[in-house]
Tab-separated table of C-alpha atoms in Angstrom:
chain	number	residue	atom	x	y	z
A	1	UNK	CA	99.748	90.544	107.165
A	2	UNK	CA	99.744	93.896	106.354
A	3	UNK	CA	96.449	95.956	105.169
A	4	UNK	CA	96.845	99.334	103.426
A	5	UNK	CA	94.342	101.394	102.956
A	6	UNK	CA	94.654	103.342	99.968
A	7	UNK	CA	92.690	104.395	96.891
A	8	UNK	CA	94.262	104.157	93.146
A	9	UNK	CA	94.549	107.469	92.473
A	10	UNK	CA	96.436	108.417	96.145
A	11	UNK	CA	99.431	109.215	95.152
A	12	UNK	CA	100.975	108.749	99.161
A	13	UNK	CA	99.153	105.773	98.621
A	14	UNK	CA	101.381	105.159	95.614
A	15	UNK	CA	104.518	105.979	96.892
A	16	UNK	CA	103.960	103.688	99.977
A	17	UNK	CA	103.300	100.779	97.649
A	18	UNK	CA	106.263	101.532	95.906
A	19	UNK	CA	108.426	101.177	99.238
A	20	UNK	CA	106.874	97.867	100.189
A	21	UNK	CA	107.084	96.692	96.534
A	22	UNK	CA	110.714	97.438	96.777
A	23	UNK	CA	111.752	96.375	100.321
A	24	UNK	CA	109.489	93.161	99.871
A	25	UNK	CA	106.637	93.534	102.443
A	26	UNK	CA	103.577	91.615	101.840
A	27	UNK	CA	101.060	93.373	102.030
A	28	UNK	CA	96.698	93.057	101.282
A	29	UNK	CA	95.592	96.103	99.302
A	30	UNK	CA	92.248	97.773	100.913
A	31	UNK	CA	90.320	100.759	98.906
A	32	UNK	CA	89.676	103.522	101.368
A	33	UNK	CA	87.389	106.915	99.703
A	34	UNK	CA	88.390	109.322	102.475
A	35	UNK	CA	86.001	111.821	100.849
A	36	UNK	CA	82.777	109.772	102.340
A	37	UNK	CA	84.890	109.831	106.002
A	38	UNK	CA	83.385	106.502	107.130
A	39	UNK	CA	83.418	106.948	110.618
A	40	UNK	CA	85.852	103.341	111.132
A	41	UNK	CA	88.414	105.444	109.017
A	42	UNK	CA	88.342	108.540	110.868
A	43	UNK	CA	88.168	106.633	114.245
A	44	UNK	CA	91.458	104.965	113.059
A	45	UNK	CA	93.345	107.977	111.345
A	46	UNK	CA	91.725	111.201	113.102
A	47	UNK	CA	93.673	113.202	109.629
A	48	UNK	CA	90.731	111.105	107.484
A	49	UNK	CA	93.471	110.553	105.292
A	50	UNK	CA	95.149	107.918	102.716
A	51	UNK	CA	97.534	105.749	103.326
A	52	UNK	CA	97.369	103.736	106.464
A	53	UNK	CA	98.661	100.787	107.209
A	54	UNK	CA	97.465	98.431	109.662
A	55	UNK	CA	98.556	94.803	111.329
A	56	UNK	CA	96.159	93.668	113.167
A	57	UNK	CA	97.607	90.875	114.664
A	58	UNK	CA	100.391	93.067	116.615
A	59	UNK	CA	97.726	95.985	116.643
A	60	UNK	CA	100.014	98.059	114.460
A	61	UNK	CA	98.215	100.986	113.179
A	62	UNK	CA	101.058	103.407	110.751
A	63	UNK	CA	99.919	106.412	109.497
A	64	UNK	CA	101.066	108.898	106.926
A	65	UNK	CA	103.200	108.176	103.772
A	66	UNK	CA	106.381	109.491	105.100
A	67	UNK	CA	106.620	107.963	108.713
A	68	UNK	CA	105.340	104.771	107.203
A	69	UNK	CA	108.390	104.306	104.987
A	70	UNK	CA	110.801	105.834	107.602
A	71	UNK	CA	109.226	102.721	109.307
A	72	UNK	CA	110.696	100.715	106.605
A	73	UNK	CA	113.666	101.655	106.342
A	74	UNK	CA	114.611	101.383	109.973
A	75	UNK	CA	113.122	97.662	109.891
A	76	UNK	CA	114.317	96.458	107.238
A	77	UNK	CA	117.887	96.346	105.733
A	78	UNK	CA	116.772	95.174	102.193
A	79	UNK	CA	116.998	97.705	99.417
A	80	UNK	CA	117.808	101.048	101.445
A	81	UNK	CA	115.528	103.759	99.952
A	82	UNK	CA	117.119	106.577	102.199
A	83	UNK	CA	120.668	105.524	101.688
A	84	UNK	CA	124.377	106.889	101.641
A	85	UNK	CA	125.578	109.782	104.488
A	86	UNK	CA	123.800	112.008	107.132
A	87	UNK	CA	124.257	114.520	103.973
A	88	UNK	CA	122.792	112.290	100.977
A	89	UNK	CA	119.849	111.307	103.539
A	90	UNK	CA	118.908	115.022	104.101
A	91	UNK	CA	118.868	115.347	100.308
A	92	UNK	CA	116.425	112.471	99.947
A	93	UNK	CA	114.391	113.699	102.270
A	94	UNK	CA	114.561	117.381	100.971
A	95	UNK	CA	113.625	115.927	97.608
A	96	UNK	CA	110.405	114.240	99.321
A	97	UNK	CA	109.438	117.283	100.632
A	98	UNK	CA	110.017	119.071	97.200
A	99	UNK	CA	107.438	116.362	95.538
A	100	UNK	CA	105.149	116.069	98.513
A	101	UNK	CA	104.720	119.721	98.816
A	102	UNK	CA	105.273	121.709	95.515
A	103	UNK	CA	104.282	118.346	93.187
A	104	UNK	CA	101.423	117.476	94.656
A	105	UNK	CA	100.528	120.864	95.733
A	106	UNK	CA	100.824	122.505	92.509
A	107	UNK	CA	100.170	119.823	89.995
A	108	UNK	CA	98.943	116.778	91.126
A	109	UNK	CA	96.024	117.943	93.880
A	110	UNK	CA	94.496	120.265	91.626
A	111	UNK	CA	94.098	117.536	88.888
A	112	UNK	CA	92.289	115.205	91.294
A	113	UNK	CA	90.363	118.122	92.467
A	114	UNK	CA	88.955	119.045	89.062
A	115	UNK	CA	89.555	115.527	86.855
A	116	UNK	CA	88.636	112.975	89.880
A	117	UNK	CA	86.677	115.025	92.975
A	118	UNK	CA	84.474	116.949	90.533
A	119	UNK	CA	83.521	113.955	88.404
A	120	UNK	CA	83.311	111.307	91.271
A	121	UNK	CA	81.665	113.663	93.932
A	122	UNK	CA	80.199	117.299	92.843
A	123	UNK	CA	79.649	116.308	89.439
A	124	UNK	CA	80.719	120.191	88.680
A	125	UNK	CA	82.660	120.845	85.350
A	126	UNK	CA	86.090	120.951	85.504
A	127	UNK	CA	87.742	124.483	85.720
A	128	UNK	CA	89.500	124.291	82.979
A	129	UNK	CA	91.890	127.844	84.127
A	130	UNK	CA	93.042	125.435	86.597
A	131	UNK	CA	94.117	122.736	85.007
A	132	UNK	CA	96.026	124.716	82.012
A	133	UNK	CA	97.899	126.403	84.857
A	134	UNK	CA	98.148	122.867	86.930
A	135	UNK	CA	99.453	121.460	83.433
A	136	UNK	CA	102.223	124.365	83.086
A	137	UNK	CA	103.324	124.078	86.494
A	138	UNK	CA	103.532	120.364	85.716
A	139	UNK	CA	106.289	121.346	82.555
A	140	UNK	CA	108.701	123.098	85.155
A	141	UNK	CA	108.515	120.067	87.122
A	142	UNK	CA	110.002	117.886	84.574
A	143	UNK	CA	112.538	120.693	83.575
A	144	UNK	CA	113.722	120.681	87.162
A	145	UNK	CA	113.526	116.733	86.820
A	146	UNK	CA	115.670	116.918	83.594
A	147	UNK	CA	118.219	119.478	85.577
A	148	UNK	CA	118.401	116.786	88.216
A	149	UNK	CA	118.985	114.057	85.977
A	150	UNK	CA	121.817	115.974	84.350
A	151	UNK	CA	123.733	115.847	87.444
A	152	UNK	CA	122.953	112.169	88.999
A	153	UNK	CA	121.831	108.784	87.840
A	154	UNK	CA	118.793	108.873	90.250
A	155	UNK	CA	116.965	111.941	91.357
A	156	UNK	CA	119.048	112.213	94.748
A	157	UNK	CA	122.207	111.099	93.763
A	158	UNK	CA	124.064	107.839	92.412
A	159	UNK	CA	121.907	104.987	93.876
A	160	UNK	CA	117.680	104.331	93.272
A	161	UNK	CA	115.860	106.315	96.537
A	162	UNK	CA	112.963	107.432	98.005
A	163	UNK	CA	112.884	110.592	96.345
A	164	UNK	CA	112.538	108.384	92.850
A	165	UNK	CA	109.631	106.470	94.012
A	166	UNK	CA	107.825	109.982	95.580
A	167	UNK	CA	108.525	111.893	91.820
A	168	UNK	CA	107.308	108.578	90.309
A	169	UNK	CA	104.217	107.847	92.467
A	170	UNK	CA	102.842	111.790	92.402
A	171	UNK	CA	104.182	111.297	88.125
A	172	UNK	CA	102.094	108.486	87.398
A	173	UNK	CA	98.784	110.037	88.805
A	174	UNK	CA	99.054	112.856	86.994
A	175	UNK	CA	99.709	110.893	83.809
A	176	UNK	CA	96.770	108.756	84.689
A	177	UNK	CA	94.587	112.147	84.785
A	178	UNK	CA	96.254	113.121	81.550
A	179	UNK	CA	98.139	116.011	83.259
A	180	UNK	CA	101.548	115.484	81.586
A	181	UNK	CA	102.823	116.009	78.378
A	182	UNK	CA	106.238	114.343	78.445
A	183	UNK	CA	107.491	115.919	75.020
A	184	UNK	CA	110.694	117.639	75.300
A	185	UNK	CA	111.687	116.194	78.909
A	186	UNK	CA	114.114	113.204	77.278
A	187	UNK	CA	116.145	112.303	81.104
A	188	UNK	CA	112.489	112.399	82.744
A	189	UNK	CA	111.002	110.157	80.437
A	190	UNK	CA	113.787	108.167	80.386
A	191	UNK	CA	113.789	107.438	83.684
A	192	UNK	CA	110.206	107.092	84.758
A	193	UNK	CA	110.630	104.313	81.739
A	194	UNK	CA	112.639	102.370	84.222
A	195	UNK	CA	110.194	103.280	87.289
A	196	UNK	CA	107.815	102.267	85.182
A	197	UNK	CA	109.294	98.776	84.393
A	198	UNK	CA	110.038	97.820	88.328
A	199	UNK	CA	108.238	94.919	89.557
A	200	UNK	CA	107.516	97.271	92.380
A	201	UNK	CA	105.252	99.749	89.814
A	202	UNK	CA	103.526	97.081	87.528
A	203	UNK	CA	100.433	96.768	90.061
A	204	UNK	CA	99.486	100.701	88.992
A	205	UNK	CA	99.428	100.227	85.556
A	206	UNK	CA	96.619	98.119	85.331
A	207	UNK	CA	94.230	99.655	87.907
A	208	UNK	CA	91.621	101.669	87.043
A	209	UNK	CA	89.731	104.310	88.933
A	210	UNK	CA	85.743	104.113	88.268
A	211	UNK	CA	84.406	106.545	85.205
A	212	UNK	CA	88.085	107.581	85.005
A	213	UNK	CA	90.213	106.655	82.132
A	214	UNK	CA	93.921	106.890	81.663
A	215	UNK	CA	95.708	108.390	78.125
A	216	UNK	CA	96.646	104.827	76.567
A	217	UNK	CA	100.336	105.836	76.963
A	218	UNK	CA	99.438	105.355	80.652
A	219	UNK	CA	100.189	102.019	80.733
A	220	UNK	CA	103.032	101.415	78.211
A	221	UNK	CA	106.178	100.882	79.857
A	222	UNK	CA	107.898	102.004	76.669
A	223	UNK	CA	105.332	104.940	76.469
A	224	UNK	CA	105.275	106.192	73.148
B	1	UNK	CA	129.934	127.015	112.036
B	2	UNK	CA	126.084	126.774	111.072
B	3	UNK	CA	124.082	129.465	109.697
B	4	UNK	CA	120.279	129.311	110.063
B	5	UNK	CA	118.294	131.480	107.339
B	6	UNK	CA	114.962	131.973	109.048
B	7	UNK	CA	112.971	134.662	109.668
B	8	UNK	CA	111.332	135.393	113.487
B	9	UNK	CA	107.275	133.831	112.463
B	10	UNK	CA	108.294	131.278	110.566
B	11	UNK	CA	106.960	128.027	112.191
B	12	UNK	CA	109.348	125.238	110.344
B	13	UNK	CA	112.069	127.518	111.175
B	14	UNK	CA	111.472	127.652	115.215
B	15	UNK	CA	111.196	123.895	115.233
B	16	UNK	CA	114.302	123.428	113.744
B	17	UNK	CA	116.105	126.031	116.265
B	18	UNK	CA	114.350	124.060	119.307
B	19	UNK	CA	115.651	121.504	117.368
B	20	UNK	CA	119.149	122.696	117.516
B	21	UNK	CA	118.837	124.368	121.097
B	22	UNK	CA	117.654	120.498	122.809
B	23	UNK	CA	121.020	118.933	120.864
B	24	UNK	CA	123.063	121.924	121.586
B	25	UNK	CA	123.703	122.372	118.175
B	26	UNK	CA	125.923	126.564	118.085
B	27	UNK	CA	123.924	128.445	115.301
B	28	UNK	CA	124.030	131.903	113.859
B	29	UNK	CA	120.879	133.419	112.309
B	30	UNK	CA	120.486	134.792	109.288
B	31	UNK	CA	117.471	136.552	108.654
B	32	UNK	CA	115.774	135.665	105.813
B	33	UNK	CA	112.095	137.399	104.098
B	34	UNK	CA	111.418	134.397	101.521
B	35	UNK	CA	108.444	136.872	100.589
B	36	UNK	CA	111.291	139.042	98.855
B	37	UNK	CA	112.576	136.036	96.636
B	38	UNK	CA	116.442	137.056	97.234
B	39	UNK	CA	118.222	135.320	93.781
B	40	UNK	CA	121.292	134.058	96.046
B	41	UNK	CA	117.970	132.592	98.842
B	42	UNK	CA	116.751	130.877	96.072
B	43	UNK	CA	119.994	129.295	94.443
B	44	UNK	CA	120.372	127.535	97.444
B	45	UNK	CA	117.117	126.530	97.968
B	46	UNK	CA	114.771	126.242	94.978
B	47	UNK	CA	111.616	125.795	96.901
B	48	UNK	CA	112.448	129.473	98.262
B	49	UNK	CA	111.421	128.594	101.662
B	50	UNK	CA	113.176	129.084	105.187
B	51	UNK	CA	114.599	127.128	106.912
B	52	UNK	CA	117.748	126.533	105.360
B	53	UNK	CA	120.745	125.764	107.358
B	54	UNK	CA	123.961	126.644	106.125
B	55	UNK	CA	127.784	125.632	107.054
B	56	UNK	CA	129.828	127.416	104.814
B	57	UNK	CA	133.690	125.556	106.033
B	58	UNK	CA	132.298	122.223	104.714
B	59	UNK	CA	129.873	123.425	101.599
B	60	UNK	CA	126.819	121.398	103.248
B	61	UNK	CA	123.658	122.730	102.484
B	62	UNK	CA	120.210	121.637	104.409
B	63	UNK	CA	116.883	122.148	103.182
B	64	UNK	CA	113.623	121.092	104.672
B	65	UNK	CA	112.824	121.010	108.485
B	66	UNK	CA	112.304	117.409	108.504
B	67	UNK	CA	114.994	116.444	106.757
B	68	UNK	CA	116.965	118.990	108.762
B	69	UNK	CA	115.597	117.515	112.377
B	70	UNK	CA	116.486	113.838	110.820
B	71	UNK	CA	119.532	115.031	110.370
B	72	UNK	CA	120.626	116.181	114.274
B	73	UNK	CA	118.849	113.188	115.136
B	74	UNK	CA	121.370	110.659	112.881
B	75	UNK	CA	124.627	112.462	113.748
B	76	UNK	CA	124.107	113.676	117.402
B	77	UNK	CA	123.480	110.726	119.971
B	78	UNK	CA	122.109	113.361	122.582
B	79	UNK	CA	118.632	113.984	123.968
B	80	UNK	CA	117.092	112.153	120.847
B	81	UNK	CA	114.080	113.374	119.539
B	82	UNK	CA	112.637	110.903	117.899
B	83	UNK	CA	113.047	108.435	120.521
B	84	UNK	CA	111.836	104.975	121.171
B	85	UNK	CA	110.856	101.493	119.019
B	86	UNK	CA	110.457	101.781	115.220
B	87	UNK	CA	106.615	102.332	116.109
B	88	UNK	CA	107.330	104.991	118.781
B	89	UNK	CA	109.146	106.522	116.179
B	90	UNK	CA	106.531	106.587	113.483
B	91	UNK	CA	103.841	107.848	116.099
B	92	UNK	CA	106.540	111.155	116.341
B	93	UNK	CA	106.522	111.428	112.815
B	94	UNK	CA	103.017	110.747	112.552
B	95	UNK	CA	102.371	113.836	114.195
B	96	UNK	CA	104.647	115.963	113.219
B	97	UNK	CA	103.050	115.582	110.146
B	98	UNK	CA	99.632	115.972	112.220
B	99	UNK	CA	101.300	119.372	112.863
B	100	UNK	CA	103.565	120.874	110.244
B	101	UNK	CA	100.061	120.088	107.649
B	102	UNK	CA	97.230	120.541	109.193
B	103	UNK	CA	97.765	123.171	112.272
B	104	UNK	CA	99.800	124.853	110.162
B	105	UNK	CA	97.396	124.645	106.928
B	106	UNK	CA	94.063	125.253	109.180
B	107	UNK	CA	95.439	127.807	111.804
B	108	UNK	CA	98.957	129.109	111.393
B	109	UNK	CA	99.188	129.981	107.532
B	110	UNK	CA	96.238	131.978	107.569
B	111	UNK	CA	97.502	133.700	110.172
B	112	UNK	CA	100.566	134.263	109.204
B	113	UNK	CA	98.801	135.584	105.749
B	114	UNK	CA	96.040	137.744	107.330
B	115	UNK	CA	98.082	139.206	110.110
B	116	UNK	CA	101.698	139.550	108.998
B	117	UNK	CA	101.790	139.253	105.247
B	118	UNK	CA	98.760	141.760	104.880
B	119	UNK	CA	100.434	143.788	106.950
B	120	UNK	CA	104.435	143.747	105.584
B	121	UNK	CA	103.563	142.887	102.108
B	122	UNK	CA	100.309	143.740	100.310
B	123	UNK	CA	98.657	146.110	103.049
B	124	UNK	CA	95.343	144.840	102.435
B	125	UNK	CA	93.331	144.648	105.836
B	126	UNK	CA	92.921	141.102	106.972
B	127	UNK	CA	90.057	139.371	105.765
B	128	UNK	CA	88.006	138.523	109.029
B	129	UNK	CA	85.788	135.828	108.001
B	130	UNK	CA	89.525	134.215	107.559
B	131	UNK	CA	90.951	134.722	111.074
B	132	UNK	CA	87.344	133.512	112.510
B	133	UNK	CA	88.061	130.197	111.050
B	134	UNK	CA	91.425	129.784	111.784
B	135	UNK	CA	90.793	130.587	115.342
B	136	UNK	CA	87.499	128.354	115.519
B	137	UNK	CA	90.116	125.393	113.939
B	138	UNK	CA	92.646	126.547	117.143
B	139	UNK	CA	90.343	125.696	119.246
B	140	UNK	CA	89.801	121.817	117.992
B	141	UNK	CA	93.599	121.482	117.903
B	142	UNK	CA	94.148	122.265	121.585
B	143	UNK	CA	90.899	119.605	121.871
B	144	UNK	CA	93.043	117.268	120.369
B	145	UNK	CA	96.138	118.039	122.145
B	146	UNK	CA	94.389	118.499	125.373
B	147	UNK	CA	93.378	114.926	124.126
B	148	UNK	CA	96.581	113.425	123.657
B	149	UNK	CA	97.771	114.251	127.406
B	150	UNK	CA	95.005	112.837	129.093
B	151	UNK	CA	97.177	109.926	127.271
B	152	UNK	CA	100.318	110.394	127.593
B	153	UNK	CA	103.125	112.287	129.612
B	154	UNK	CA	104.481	114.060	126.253
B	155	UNK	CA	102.544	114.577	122.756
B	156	UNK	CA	103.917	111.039	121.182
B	157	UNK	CA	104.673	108.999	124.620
B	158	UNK	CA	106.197	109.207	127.906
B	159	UNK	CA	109.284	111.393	126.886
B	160	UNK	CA	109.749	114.391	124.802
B	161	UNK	CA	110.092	114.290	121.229
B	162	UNK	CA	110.468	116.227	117.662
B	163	UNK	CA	106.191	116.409	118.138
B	164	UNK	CA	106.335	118.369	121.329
B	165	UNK	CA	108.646	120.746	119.081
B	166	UNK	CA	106.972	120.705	116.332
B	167	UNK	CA	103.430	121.559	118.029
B	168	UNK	CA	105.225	124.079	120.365
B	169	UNK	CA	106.717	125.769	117.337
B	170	UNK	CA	103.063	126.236	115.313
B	171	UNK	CA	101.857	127.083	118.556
B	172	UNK	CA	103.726	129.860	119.268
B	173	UNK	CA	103.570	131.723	116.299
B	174	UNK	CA	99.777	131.798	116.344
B	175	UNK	CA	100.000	132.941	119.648
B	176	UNK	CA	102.457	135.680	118.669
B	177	UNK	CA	99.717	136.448	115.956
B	178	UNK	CA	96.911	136.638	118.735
B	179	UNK	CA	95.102	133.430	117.241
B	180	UNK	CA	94.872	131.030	120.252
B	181	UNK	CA	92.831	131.368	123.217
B	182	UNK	CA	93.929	128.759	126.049
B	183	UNK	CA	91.152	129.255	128.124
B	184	UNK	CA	89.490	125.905	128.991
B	185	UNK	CA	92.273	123.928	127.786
B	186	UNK	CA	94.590	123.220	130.916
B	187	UNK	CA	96.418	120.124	129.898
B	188	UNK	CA	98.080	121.909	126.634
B	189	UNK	CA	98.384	125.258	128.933
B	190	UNK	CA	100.321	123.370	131.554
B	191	UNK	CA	102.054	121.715	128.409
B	192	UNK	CA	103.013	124.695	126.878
B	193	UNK	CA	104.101	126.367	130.094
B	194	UNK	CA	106.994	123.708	130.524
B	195	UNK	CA	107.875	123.888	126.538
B	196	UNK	CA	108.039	127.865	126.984
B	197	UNK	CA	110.290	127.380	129.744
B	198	UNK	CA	112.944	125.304	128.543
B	199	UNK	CA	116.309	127.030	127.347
B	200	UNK	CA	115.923	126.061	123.633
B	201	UNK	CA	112.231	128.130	123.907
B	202	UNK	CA	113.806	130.991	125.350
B	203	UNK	CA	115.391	132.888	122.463
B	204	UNK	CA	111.865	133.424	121.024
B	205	UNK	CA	110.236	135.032	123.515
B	206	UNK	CA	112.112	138.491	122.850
B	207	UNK	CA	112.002	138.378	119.473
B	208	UNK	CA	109.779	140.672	117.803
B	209	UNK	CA	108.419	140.975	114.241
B	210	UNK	CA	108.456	144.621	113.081
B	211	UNK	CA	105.105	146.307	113.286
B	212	UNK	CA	103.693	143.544	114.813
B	213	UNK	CA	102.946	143.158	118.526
B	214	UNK	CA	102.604	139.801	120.680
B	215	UNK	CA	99.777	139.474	123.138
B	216	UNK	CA	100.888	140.452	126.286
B	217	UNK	CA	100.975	137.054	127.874
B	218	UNK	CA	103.328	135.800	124.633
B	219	UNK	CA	106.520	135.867	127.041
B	220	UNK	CA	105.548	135.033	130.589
B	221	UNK	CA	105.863	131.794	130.968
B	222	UNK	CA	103.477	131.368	133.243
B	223	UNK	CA	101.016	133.423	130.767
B	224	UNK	CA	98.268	133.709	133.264
């Protein structure tokens, strides 16, 4: 079976979960700290980094988020999460980028940084310039969420993709380090609603990271 | 026919025109200074980064290297680039991510900010304590690569693929930028001697960035 090494608040982690959740790959759940690079880790993913995914009986080792659920896709036909034309694929994948880079870059990073590293590892106060400006960048986000959702059903076009379980995995750690305020964003909440109630997402919303609490929203499909 | 906005140091941009030279892909160029934040650059691409690649006849717009790479490699059967078994295939990917985040994080954005940007944009000096570190990072990426051809024929395996692109690109605009030293690293010398002699290499070795000059071994192929 499939081991993935992960921690909760990962959101590549979190979107990889998401794509096994939805293309039904069993899979055993494994909590990985990269920060305290144990030396098995590093020996096994020289980037030190979350997620990796490992079988040992074929000696399968897949690592990083994206090639592990290009991995998926090509395997198996269930569910396509990169579906439609050469065109609507290139979108997916441009919307992945968008999320991996700018998301997590701008938003989500720097809330783990001060609301998870800080606590869990420097025990340094939180810098609190940072996170107003993390949670700002956050609000354009969803505007540019909401724009989306004005003009498709799903973020990348008519059918559920990749690019909705990226925006919902980086999404739902931020709202677990109380980085988002969802007023005023009605399609975005909407719709991470329905992430939110997929088989595929239920496994988040009761996991807790040590010391860390979530907003009680966090966990309430319905959310408010 | 396509239109590549791109400008002459950009990294993701010169691994999607190998990209386009090994499928032999015709291309214009459109320079492009993301740094100026053109309105009509940015309508088409809200993340306001190059590459974009453009064909006007049919409206498509691409965004994103990957997802532009992914693209050639799902609608043109020739010299595929991301070659091999669904796990050959997520080794590639593993490294181009390998490349495009941390050799370009570590080594080639810092360059690119201390050397160019300084230079064309805020005319501050570059910061020196900067460019040490970058370069002292250079060094344990050519270890690795070095490392991954006592392995192997090609970066990911036995044939030439989108990492061998990927790593030549990054490669060659820190060497444009003066931030590599090859010395005692033969196996990505000799490497990077064949990738600077194929035809799809060729275009960049004439180009020059205004203001800023290339080492002198930059275009000899032989650099030695």
């Amino acid at each position: 079976m499939w081991q993935l090494f992960q921690f909760p608040l990962c959101p590549f982690s979190r979107k990889v979960r998401l794509m096994l959740g939805e293309k039904g790959v069993e899979h055993g759940l494994v909590r990985e700290s990269p920060w305290l690079k144990r030396d098995e880790f590093i020996d096994m993913n020289p980037a030190g980094q979350t997620p990796v995914l490992v079988e040992d009986s074929k000696g399968t080792v897949l690592i990083d988020s994206n090639a592990i659920c290009e991995y998926f896709e090509e395997t198996i036909d269930r569910a396509p999460m990169i579906p439609g034309t050469a065109v609507n694929r290139a979108e997916v994948r441009r919307l992945v980028a968008w999320f991996d880079d700018r998301l997590y870059g701008e938003v989500v990073g720097p809330l783990i940084e001060e609301r998870m590293k800080k606590r869990l590892i420097s025990r340094d106060p939180p810098d609190t310039r940072v996170l107003r400006e993390a949670m700002k960048v956050a609000n354009n986000h969803l505007d540019y969420i909401d724009y989306l959702l004005d003009h498709r059903r799903w973020l990348a076009g008519p059918v559920l993709s990749l690019a909705d379980l990226t925006a919902a995995a980086h999404l739902s750690v931020a709202d677990y380090l109380g980085g988002i305020d969802w007023r005023g964003h009605k399609q975005t909440t909407d719709w991470y609603a329905v992430m939110k109630s997929r088989p595929s997402f239920r496994s988040f919303l009761g996991e807790r990271m040590e010391v860390i609490a979530p907003p009680t929203h966090y966990d309430k499909v319905d959310f408010f």
